[in-house]
XYZ file of C-alpha atoms in Angstrom:
532
model
C 24.803 73.081 170.716
C 22.121 73.963 167.999
C 22.974 74.716 164.751
C 22.912 77.697 163.115
C 19.879 78.139 161.024
C 20.383 78.125 157.303
C 18.122 80.472 156.512
C 20.529 82.926 158.250
C 23.153 82.013 155.964
C 21.377 82.397 153.066
C 20.725 85.894 153.839
C 23.793 86.669 154.861
C 25.445 85.846 151.591
C 22.400 87.187 149.961
C 22.753 90.825 151.723
C 26.269 90.731 150.638
C 25.802 91.396 146.798
C 22.751 94.193 147.832
C 23.749 97.823 147.271
C 23.917 99.819 150.156
C 21.017 101.954 149.491
C 17.967 101.190 147.859
C 14.425 102.009 147.951
C 12.438 105.136 147.531
C 10.038 106.883 150.285
C 8.569 109.856 150.524
C 5.182 111.279 148.358
C 5.829 110.160 144.797
C 6.227 106.627 145.772
C 5.590 105.026 142.248
C 9.171 106.425 141.378
C 12.679 105.073 142.365
C 12.201 101.983 143.392
C 13.866 99.667 145.325
C 16.089 97.340 143.626
C 15.381 93.014 142.800
C 15.381 91.041 145.730
C 14.238 93.036 148.898
C 11.175 91.664 149.552
C 12.876 87.448 149.148
C 15.412 89.021 152.313
C 12.629 90.482 154.379
C 11.151 86.956 154.114
C 14.646 85.133 154.309
C 15.250 87.535 157.698
C 11.669 86.677 158.915
C 12.416 82.721 158.786
C 15.665 83.647 160.806
C 13.611 85.364 163.273
C 11.299 82.761 163.600
C 14.134 80.387 165.176
C 15.042 82.325 167.669
C 13.639 85.892 168.014
C 16.408 87.271 170.567
C 19.016 86.887 168.582
C 20.798 89.993 167.614
C 22.959 89.115 164.271
C 18.781 87.443 163.056
C 17.531 91.489 164.082
C 20.083 93.328 162.581
C 19.913 91.492 159.388
C 15.714 91.849 158.980
C 16.234 95.952 159.682
C 18.756 95.204 156.893
C 16.082 93.806 154.573
C 13.273 96.216 155.735
C 15.707 98.850 154.605
C 16.809 97.534 151.145
C 13.675 96.585 150.129
C 12.323 100.115 150.924
C 10.740 100.057 153.945
C 12.413 102.104 156.177
C 9.625 103.127 158.823
C 9.456 98.825 159.958
C 13.130 99.097 159.194
C 13.552 102.214 161.246
C 11.594 99.727 163.868
C 13.743 96.446 163.387
C 16.769 98.521 164.061
C 15.535 100.225 167.624
C 14.958 96.216 168.386
C 17.764 94.868 167.549
C 19.588 97.588 169.593
C 17.925 96.578 172.627
C 20.105 93.067 172.716
C 23.186 94.632 170.808
C 23.136 98.110 172.018
C 26.894 99.165 170.902
C 26.576 97.378 167.471
C 27.949 100.497 165.252
C 26.040 98.654 161.973
C 23.270 98.674 163.930
C 23.314 102.223 164.199
C 24.435 102.847 160.962
C 21.351 100.733 159.568
C 19.089 103.071 161.972
C 20.592 106.107 160.449
C 20.382 105.407 157.137
C 16.036 104.616 157.786
C 16.033 107.817 159.137
C 17.781 109.688 156.338
C 15.456 107.627 153.825
C 11.940 109.257 155.570
C 13.837 112.685 155.349
C 14.672 113.086 159.573
C 18.102 114.421 158.767
C 19.113 115.674 162.321
C 18.135 112.490 163.972
C 19.847 110.292 160.911
C 23.068 112.365 161.866
C 23.142 111.778 165.257
C 22.500 107.314 164.653
C 25.689 107.756 161.853
C 27.736 110.060 164.124
C 26.908 107.202 167.044
C 28.104 104.484 164.479
C 31.217 106.342 163.728
C 31.501 106.847 167.452
C 31.421 102.546 167.941
C 33.828 102.174 165.241
C 32.209 102.296 161.403
C 34.314 104.615 159.185
C 31.814 104.212 156.817
C 28.615 105.778 159.442
C 31.417 108.840 160.256
C 31.834 109.634 156.822
C 27.282 110.079 156.057
C 27.587 112.170 159.274
C 30.362 114.239 158.333
C 28.503 114.708 155.450
C 24.896 115.780 156.102
C 23.467 118.585 156.310
C 20.280 119.030 157.319
C 20.241 123.262 157.667
C 20.103 122.914 153.800
C 19.011 119.401 152.744
C 16.277 117.649 152.490
C 15.686 114.654 150.971
C 13.221 114.015 147.585
C 13.397 116.092 144.317
C 11.327 119.357 144.184
C 8.683 118.015 142.132
C 7.541 114.977 140.083
C 8.285 116.600 137.086
C 11.868 117.262 137.743
C 12.504 113.461 140.025
C 11.090 112.072 136.509
C 14.107 113.830 135.025
C 16.629 112.769 136.995
C 18.881 109.963 135.989
C 21.117 107.838 137.620
C 24.832 107.082 136.371
C 26.030 103.324 136.606
C 29.484 101.380 135.975
C 30.249 98.667 134.646
C 28.896 96.863 137.786
C 25.251 98.584 137.816
C 27.266 100.926 140.888
C 25.521 104.516 140.790
C 28.945 106.508 140.455
C 26.977 109.973 139.682
C 24.164 111.713 139.392
C 22.708 112.801 136.070
C 19.371 114.483 133.919
C 18.058 113.647 130.827
C 18.095 116.860 128.289
C 16.178 115.811 125.234
C 13.017 113.590 125.878
C 14.325 110.911 123.425
C 17.312 109.737 125.349
C 19.907 112.702 125.696
C 21.421 113.294 128.683
C 23.381 115.109 130.605
C 26.105 114.810 133.546
C 29.670 115.733 134.580
C 32.460 114.329 132.082
C 34.463 112.995 135.802
C 31.972 111.087 136.259
C 32.121 108.420 133.097
C 35.894 109.258 132.385
C 38.159 106.665 131.557
C 34.964 104.266 131.556
C 34.108 101.450 128.844
C 30.802 101.290 129.615
C 28.338 103.291 130.969
C 24.325 102.710 132.136
C 21.580 105.153 133.139
C 18.713 104.242 135.269
C 15.674 106.412 135.451
C 12.631 107.087 137.918
C 10.992 103.573 136.992
C 13.981 101.810 137.369
C 14.855 101.043 133.786
C 18.394 100.874 132.813
C 19.455 101.752 129.740
C 23.022 101.492 128.166
C 24.857 105.042 127.332
C 25.662 104.110 123.329
C 27.416 107.500 122.271
C 28.855 110.620 124.335
C 29.340 114.201 123.377
C 32.645 116.090 125.122
C 31.977 119.498 123.495
C 35.852 121.140 123.631
C 36.936 119.534 126.189
C 37.547 122.411 128.253
C 34.404 121.902 130.935
C 33.350 119.202 132.910
C 30.478 118.060 131.692
C 29.476 115.911 129.051
C 25.893 114.792 127.091
C 24.944 110.859 126.483
C 22.847 109.087 123.840
C 21.065 106.637 125.113
C 17.815 104.768 123.318
C 15.199 105.970 125.540
C 12.737 107.724 124.531
C 9.461 109.582 125.856
C 11.393 111.343 128.457
C 10.628 113.760 130.973
C 13.558 116.067 131.058
C 14.814 119.222 131.915
C 14.726 122.860 129.670
C 17.765 125.110 129.994
C 17.150 128.338 131.232
C 16.470 131.249 128.564
C 19.619 133.469 130.929
C 22.186 132.754 133.391
C 21.573 133.461 137.477
C 23.133 136.171 139.110
C 24.644 136.248 142.071
C 22.842 135.994 145.091
C 19.878 134.268 142.299
C 18.435 130.491 144.631
C 19.780 127.260 143.310
C 19.000 123.721 144.306
C 21.338 120.607 143.377
C 19.241 117.272 143.130
C 21.034 114.066 142.434
C 21.733 111.009 144.711
C 25.140 111.409 147.082
C 26.668 109.064 148.963
C 24.883 105.836 146.686
C 21.345 106.705 147.612
C 18.185 105.707 145.051
C 16.634 108.308 146.385
C 16.708 111.744 145.128
C 18.743 114.944 147.675
C 18.096 118.323 147.355
C 21.105 120.535 148.650
C 20.044 124.614 148.590
C 21.857 127.321 148.280
C 23.165 130.950 146.369
C 25.120 131.812 143.484
C 28.355 133.698 145.082
C 29.983 134.625 141.458
C 29.568 134.119 137.693
C 32.627 133.387 135.432
C 33.687 135.483 132.938
C 35.196 132.092 130.588
C 33.002 129.137 130.000
C 35.614 127.982 130.995
C 35.665 128.472 134.814
C 33.403 127.484 136.946
C 30.107 128.762 138.665
C 30.774 129.230 142.572
C 27.908 128.391 144.583
C 27.301 128.279 148.389
C 25.248 124.747 147.737
C 26.967 121.532 150.109
C 27.583 118.852 148.081
C 28.694 115.098 148.405
C 30.297 112.706 146.522
C 28.068 110.930 144.064
C 25.931 114.512 143.260
C 28.449 115.408 141.003
C 26.549 115.544 137.485
C 23.174 116.580 139.136
C 21.344 119.812 137.547
C 21.686 122.798 139.083
C 18.487 124.545 138.862
C 16.958 128.324 139.350
C 13.943 128.759 141.202
C 11.780 127.915 137.744
C 12.984 124.415 137.743
C 15.282 125.544 135.065
C 19.072 124.378 134.317
C 21.325 126.661 135.190
C 24.108 124.573 135.552
C 25.784 120.652 136.547
C 27.463 120.005 139.745
C 30.911 119.862 139.528
C 32.843 120.089 142.724
C 32.529 120.456 146.344
C 35.045 121.441 149.534
C 36.284 120.199 152.407
C 35.087 121.063 156.060
C 36.521 123.765 157.803
C 36.335 121.902 161.155
C 33.341 119.297 160.508
C 29.516 119.785 160.772
C 29.118 119.145 157.107
C 29.967 119.634 154.224
C 30.300 123.230 153.191
C 28.601 125.497 151.876
C 30.424 126.322 149.193
C 30.856 124.198 145.355
C 31.490 124.679 142.081
C 28.722 124.085 139.480
C 29.828 124.125 135.294
C 28.694 127.529 134.380
C 25.326 128.062 132.206
C 27.602 129.105 129.159
C 29.251 126.206 129.040
C 26.157 123.782 129.121
C 25.097 126.397 125.912
C 28.536 125.997 124.461
C 27.834 122.126 124.890
C 24.541 122.383 123.477
C 25.469 123.947 120.251
C 28.236 121.361 119.461
C 25.824 118.509 119.544
C 23.348 119.552 117.090
C 26.434 118.765 114.800
C 26.392 115.083 113.693
C 31.092 114.607 114.172
C 30.295 115.656 117.266
C 29.032 112.496 119.281
C 31.748 109.531 119.653
C 31.669 105.661 121.368
C 31.493 105.042 124.336
C 34.912 103.517 124.028
C 36.404 107.035 123.309
C 36.052 107.607 127.107
C 39.412 105.604 127.383
C 41.212 107.518 125.214
C 40.639 110.450 125.730
C 42.315 110.324 129.213
C 45.152 113.312 128.161
C 42.357 115.884 127.064
C 41.935 117.481 130.567
C 41.665 116.479 134.391
C 38.178 116.345 133.591
C 38.230 112.961 131.751
C 41.227 112.033 133.622
C 39.858 108.823 135.117
C 42.248 108.784 138.280
C 40.681 112.061 139.964
C 37.528 110.808 140.075
C 39.377 107.219 141.216
C 40.649 109.670 143.810
C 37.475 111.210 145.016
C 35.498 107.725 145.317
C 38.829 106.107 147.295
C 38.453 108.540 149.871
C 34.740 108.670 149.664
C 35.373 104.196 150.467
C 37.944 105.286 153.175
C 40.055 102.764 151.738
C 43.042 104.946 152.547
C 45.908 103.220 151.126
C 44.933 103.041 147.686
C 43.363 106.443 148.399
C 46.776 107.863 148.162
C 47.863 105.658 144.992
C 45.310 106.741 142.822
C 45.414 110.747 143.618
C 49.124 110.802 143.683
C 48.837 109.010 140.392
C 46.544 112.542 139.577
C 48.950 114.953 140.792
C 51.351 112.927 138.279
C 49.113 114.142 135.184
C 48.496 117.245 136.725
C 51.308 118.881 140.035
C 49.527 121.809 140.285
C 45.978 121.209 141.088
C 45.056 122.443 145.100
C 42.397 120.218 144.911
C 44.290 117.234 144.738
C 47.271 117.795 146.721
C 44.569 119.062 149.267
C 42.904 115.356 149.240
C 46.066 113.805 149.062
C 47.082 115.855 152.522
C 43.432 114.934 154.278
C 44.323 110.723 153.730
C 47.754 111.457 154.447
C 45.856 112.458 157.826
C 44.260 108.939 158.767
C 47.279 107.028 157.433
C 50.894 108.300 157.689
C 52.369 111.126 159.756
C 50.862 114.640 159.745
C 54.295 116.428 158.794
C 53.353 114.835 154.420
C 49.413 116.106 155.004
C 50.378 119.546 156.177
C 53.822 119.379 153.441
C 50.601 119.092 150.608
C 48.710 121.503 151.714
C 51.068 124.313 152.147
C 52.061 123.061 148.673
C 47.995 123.705 147.556
C 48.985 127.004 149.205
C 51.968 128.193 147.523
C 50.003 127.169 143.912
C 47.081 129.029 144.774
C 47.801 132.152 146.808
C 44.542 133.606 146.771
C 42.820 130.207 147.413
C 41.271 129.811 150.691
C 40.809 126.557 150.812
C 44.313 125.681 151.439
C 43.972 127.779 154.368
C 40.912 125.914 155.864
C 42.784 122.256 155.780
C 45.687 124.350 157.555
C 43.707 124.861 160.036
C 41.754 121.663 161.117
C 45.675 119.989 160.832
C 47.086 122.741 162.840
C 44.237 122.264 165.456
C 44.538 118.203 165.513
C 48.215 118.892 165.901
C 47.694 121.240 169.054
C 49.589 124.265 167.166
C 46.047 126.311 167.592
C 47.606 129.657 167.402
C 48.668 128.593 163.530
C 45.368 127.259 163.132
C 43.898 130.554 163.831
C 46.484 132.514 161.390
C 45.298 130.272 159.022
C 41.539 130.810 159.287
C 42.377 134.565 159.383
C 43.918 134.133 155.728
C 41.101 132.303 154.787
C 38.536 134.791 155.635
C 40.536 137.788 154.703
C 40.413 135.738 151.271
C 36.902 134.739 151.588
C 34.999 137.133 153.358
C 31.299 135.778 152.544
C 31.593 132.110 153.195
C 29.517 131.710 155.945
C 30.567 128.358 157.322
C 34.244 130.182 157.558
C 33.061 133.058 159.501
C 31.379 130.637 161.728
C 34.871 128.837 161.857
C 36.773 131.252 162.901
C 34.203 132.619 166.202
C 34.140 129.282 167.010
C 37.697 129.034 166.960
C 38.598 132.513 168.692
C 35.845 131.367 171.368
C 38.220 128.084 172.299
C 41.221 130.748 172.126
C 39.656 132.574 174.973
C 39.350 135.815 172.582
C 35.707 136.551 173.128
C 36.148 140.346 171.852
C 37.495 138.768 168.494
C 34.954 136.113 167.995
C 31.798 138.197 167.784
C 32.738 140.244 165.145
C 32.849 136.653 162.905
C 30.127 135.169 164.561
C 27.242 138.106 164.002
C 28.621 138.136 160.300
C 28.033 134.145 160.235
C 24.627 135.254 160.916
C 23.851 137.746 157.797
C 25.719 135.257 156.043
C 23.294 132.364 156.423
C 20.367 133.171 158.792
C 19.144 130.010 158.387
C 22.184 127.726 160.295
C 21.375 127.042 163.326
C 25.424 126.433 164.122
C 26.174 130.629 163.322
C 23.683 131.748 165.644
C 25.060 128.994 168.683
C 28.227 130.440 167.761
C 27.022 134.410 167.558
C 25.096 133.081 171.453
C 28.876 132.280 173.052
C 30.243 135.254 171.593
C 27.276 137.432 173.043
C 27.129 135.626 176.378
C 31.030 135.172 176.570
C 31.325 138.992 176.528
C 28.697 140.105 179.190
C 25.878 140.580 176.467
C 23.070 138.527 178.394
C 20.323 139.795 176.681
C 21.852 139.757 173.300
C 22.735 136.402 173.549
C 19.587 135.589 174.523
C 18.087 136.697 171.802
C 20.878 134.545 169.534
C 20.002 131.406 171.529
C 16.330 132.371 170.736
C 16.981 132.233 167.016
C 18.985 129.052 167.604
C 16.418 127.158 168.719
C 14.173 128.047 165.862
C 16.199 127.155 163.163
C 17.240 124.035 164.710
C 14.689 122.357 167.344
C 16.591 119.178 166.824
C 19.650 120.239 168.140
C 21.146 119.971 172.035
C 23.957 122.796 172.024
C 21.408 125.337 170.984
C 18.869 124.902 173.758
C 21.533 123.958 176.329
C 22.804 127.446 175.280
C 19.335 128.672 175.783
C 19.194 127.955 179.022
C 22.832 129.486 180.045
C 21.730 132.257 178.601
C 18.278 132.333 180.716
C 20.357 130.986 184.191
C 22.354 134.058 183.326
C 19.862 136.427 183.732
C 18.598 134.752 186.603
C 15.492 133.385 184.656
C 15.162 130.281 186.252
C 11.954 129.658 185.679
C 12.298 129.031 181.724
């Protein structure tokens, strides 16, 4: 039997040490270059294919190497070729999803990643669950914004968060929990150059934001806005979620602005792990906040359109404090600030990362350690509940969720989680009650309204589904899911003509969503419009 070609072995070992999502595609080809080693990987993969062009492993490695080197269109073609000989390989599906994602084809990427998850790839499932094609796009709003962005790197060179330059002489802004407890921190700019962080200004420790000092010079930077945003104002969050080496822009609006600097600004921007520390920008591209915390999904379908940001007033206060020479400390002081508040506690950030990695045993340990320090933090209790769904009996997850609800009597988030949990346990009526309570507490959240409408539909409560489904389309008129829910509710209630109007809105907003087209066909059939 012929021995396995040596180039293939070398390539496998080589690729194990590559980051997950290097590279860049888009209009600014010179920005966010691939990490080193991509060309060598492609050459080795090509040599492996020369030995055996039908080897599924060699085809997969060629697709991965092209993705690592930033040649995403070629990676897509190579992944499709690999699927011809290995149609059920979840890793190839994930590579295909990544290549589509980097080309800003989010709907197609989500479908490929969902298939990878269905075939047993947990990372593919995680990525698919968080993508929101209706509110996200790959790329920064402008070249100027992209030049001002930074990736936050740990001591191993892994991207752990996002940020931006605040001045041209090397001061950068990020979230405190991104760098909490770390001994070494570095920044990577849009040209791929890495700058060690020398000093950090924590302000007064009350906000999830810090200023980092580096030796970078002549940097593009983002300017603070002249005034704080108002409810309803458009926002954009630009950063590097899910370890991507490309900026991703998430869109939304201001929901409410806090009366105090130590309280978060609430937004409808969906955020994903890795976007923490990203600049929050107004329509003029000026800084009005820092991305701090996202939310858990109601019933799946992507990162929820609700999140928290460090408010504008806190940024102004931090900037004023940073003007004092004594306000900066050496980076090693981060390890001594862990008791200054939850934003500076590394256990909190570690808990978030282990959930993303799907390492559930380690995640539960990390989150439990954080809960010991912050026992009344409902967000931590909910994250431990999410981990316990995957790794233990649901009764433990339910206990955590109900405790979080008790600590936050006006917090809708535990109720949303309880809805999903009750559904997974077959307790639909309790799920409906939990989501009705969340909707009562937070009637302005489009995802909750959509989820409640869909839940009523699944229970055969068609008339009850109409009101939340209609409200969802008003709150988020660009949501295909909301219009699809309204279509189903109207069709079930016998409102055929109105249902068709909603279905047409759904297909216009989501032309790649097969559910919308199926519902449009159902409406045409109900109206005896068989030609359509």
